[in-house]
mmCIF file of C-alpha atoms and ligand atoms in Angstrom:
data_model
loop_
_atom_site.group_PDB
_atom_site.id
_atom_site.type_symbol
_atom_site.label_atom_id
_atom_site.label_comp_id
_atom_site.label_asym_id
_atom_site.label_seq_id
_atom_site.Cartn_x
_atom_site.Cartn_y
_atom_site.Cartn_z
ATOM 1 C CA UNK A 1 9.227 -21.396 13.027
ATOM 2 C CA UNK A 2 8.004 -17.940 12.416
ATOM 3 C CA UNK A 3 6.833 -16.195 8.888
ATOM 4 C CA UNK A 4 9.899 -13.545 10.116
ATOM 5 C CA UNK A 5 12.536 -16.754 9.739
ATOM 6 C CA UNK A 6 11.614 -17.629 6.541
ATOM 7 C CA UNK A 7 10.451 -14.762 4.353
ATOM 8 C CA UNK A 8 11.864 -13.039 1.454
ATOM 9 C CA UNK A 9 12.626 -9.440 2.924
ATOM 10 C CA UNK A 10 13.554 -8.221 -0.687
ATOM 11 C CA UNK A 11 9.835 -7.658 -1.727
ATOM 12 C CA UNK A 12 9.295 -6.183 -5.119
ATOM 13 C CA UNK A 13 6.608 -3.890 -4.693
ATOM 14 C CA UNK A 14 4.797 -0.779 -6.952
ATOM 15 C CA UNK A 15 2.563 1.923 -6.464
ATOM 16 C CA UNK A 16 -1.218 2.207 -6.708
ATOM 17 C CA UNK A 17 -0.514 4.821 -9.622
ATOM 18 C CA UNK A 18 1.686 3.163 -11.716
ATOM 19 C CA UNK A 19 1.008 1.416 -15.558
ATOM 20 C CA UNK A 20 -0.211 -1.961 -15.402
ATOM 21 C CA UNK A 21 2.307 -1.947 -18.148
ATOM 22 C CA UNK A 22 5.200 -1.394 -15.509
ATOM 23 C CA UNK A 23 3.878 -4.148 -13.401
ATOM 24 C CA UNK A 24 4.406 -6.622 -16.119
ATOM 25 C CA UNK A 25 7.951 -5.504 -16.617
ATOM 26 C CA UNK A 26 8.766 -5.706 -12.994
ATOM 27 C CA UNK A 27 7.044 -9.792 -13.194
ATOM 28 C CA UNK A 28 8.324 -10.351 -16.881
ATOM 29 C CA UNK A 29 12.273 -10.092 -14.528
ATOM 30 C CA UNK A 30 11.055 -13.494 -12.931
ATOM 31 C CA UNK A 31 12.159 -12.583 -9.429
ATOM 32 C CA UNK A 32 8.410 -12.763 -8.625
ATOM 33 C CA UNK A 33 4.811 -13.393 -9.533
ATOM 34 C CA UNK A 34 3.405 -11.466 -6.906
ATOM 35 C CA UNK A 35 3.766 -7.619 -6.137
ATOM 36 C CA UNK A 36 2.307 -5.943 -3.034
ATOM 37 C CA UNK A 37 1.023 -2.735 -4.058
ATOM 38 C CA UNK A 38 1.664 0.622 -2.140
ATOM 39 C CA UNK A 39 0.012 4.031 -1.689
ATOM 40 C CA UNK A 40 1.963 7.362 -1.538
ATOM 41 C CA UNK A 41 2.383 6.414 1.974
ATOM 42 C CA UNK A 42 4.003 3.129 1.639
ATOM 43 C CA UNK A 43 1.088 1.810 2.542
ATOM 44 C CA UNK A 44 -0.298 -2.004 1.419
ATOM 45 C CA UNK A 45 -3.362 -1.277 -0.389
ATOM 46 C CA UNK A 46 -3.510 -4.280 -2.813
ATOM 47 C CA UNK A 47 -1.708 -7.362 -4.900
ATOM 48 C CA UNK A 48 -1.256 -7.257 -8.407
ATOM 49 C CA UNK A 49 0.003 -10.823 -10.059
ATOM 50 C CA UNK A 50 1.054 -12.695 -13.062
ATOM 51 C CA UNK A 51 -2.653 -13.505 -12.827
ATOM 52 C CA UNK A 52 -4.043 -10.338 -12.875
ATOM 53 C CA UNK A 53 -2.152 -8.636 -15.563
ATOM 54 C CA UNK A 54 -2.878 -11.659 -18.011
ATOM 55 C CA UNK A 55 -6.815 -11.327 -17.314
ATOM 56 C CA UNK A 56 -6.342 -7.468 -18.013
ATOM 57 C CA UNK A 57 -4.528 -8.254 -21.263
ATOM 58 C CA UNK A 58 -6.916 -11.194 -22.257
ATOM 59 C CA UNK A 59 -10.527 -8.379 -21.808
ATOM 60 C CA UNK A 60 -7.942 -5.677 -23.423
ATOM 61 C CA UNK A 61 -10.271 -3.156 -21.581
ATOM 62 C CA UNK A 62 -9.660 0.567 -20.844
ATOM 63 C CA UNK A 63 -7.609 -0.042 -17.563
ATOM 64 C CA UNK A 64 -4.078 1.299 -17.889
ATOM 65 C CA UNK A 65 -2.972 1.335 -14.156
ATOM 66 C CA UNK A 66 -2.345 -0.938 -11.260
ATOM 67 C CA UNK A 67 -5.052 0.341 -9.110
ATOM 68 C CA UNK A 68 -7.773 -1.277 -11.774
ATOM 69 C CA UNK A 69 -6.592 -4.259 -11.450
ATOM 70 C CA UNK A 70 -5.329 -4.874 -8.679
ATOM 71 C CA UNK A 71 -6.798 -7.002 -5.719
ATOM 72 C CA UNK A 72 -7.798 -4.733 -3.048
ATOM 73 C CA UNK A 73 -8.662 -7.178 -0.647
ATOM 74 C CA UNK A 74 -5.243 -8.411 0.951
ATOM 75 C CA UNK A 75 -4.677 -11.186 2.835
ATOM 76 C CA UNK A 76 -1.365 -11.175 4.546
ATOM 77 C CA UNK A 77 0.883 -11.952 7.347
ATOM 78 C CA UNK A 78 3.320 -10.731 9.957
ATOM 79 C CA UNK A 79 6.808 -11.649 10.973
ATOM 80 C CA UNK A 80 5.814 -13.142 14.142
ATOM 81 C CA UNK A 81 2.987 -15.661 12.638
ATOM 82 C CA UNK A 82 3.427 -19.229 12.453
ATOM 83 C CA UNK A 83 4.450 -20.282 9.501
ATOM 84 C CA UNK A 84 1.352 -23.131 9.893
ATOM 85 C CA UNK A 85 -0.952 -20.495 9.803
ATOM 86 C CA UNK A 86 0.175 -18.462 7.262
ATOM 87 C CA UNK A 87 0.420 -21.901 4.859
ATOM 88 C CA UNK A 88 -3.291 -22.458 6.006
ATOM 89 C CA UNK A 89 -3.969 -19.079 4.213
ATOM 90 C CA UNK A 90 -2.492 -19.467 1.409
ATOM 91 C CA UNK A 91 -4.150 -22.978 1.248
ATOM 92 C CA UNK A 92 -7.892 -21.915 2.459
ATOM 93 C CA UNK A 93 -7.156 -18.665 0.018
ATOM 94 C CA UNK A 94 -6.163 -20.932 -3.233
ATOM 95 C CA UNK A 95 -3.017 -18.090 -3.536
ATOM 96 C CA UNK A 96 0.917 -18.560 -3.490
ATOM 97 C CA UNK A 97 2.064 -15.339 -1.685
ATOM 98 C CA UNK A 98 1.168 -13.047 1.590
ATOM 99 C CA UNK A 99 2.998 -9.813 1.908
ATOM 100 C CA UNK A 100 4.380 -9.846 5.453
ATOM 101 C CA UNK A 101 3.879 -6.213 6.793
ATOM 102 C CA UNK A 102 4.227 -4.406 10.107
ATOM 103 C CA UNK A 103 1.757 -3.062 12.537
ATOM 104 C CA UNK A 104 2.114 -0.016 10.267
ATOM 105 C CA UNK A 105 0.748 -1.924 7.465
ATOM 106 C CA UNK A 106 4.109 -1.201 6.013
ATOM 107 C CA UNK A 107 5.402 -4.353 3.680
ATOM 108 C CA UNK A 108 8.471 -5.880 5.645
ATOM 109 C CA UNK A 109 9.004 -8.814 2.903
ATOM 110 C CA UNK A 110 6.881 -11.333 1.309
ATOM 111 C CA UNK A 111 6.162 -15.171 2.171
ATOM 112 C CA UNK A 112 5.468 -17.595 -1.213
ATOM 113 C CA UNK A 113 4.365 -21.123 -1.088
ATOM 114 C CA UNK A 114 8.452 -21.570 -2.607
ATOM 115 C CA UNK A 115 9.807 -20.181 0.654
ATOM 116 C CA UNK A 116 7.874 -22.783 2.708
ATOM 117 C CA UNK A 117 9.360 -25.233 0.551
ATOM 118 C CA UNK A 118 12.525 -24.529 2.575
ATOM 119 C CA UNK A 119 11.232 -25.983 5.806
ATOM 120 C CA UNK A 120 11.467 -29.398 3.931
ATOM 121 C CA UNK A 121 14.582 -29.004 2.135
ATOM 122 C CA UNK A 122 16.731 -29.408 5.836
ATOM 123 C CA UNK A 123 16.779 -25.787 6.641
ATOM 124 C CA UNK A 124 14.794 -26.920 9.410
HETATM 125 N N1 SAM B 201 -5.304 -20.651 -9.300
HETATM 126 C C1 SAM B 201 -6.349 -19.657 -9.211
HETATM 127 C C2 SAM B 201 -7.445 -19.920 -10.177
HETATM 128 O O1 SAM B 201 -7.351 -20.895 -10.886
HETATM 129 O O2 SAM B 201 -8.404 -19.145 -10.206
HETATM 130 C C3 SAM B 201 -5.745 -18.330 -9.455
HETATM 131 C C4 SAM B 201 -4.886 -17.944 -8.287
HETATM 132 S S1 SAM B 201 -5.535 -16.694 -7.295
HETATM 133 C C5 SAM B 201 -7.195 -17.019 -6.990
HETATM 134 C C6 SAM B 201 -5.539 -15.322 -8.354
HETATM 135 C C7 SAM B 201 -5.946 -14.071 -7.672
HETATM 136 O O3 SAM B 201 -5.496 -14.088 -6.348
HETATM 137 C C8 SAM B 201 -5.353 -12.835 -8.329
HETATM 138 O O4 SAM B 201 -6.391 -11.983 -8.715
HETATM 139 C C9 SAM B 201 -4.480 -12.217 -7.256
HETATM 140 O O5 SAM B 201 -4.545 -10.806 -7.262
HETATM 141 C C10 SAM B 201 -5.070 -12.798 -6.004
HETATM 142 N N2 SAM B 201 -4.105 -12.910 -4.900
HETATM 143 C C11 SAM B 201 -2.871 -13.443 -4.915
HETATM 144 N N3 SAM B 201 -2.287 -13.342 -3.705
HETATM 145 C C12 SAM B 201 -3.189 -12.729 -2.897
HETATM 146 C C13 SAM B 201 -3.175 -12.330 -1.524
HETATM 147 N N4 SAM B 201 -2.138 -12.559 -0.720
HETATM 148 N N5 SAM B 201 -4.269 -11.713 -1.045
HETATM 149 C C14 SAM B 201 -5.348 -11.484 -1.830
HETATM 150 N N6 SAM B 201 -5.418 -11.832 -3.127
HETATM 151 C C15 SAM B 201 -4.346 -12.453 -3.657
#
């Protein structure tokens, strides 16, 4: 199968601009530890995680928005990937989650280590 068959297409996502204080209330709703992080364009210009906001909170340093903290260096996927090869980067990558985006760079959903889970659970 494809990363397209078995993403999440509901991809919480925030903006470069926005409190690192508004990122933890969008991961404290538990829908997701992971949220792609957009530009004024829509862009993908980073990650911001569970991970990431806990580190902030644990150096309590001067960073107040998303773009301080987040990861800038993406590694993602697109709908018509493998879904081998997009578990190999999560795997090589020690991460749970690739946003899935268009040739726009445009976030189209998001693929977690929980959604390949599915492949064994008779979906496929
Ligand atoms: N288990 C790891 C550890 O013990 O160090 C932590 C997981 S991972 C290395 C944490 C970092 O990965 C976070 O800073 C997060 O922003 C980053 N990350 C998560 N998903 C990513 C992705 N798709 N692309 C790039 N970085 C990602």
């Amino acid at each position: 199968p494809r990363v397209r068959e078995l993403m999440n297409t509901k991809a919480v996502s925030i903006t470069e601009d926005e409190k690192i204080k508004t990122a933890a209330r969008k991961l404290l709703k538990g829908e997701t530890n992971h949220l792609p992080v957009l530009d004024r364009n829509g862009m993908l210009v980073g990650i911001v995680t569970t991970f990431d906001v806990s580190k902030a909170v644990v150096h309590d340093g001067k960073n107040n928005l998303v773009r301080d903290i987040m990861t800038k260096n993406v590694i993602k996927t697109h709908p018509e990937e493998p879904v081998d090869i997009a578990a190999q980067k999560l795997e090589r990558n020690n991460i749970s989650a690739l946003p899935v985006v268009d040739k726009e760079n445009r976030v189209v959903g998001i693929l977690s280590a929980i959604d390949l889970g599915k492949l064994f659970g008779g979906r496929w």
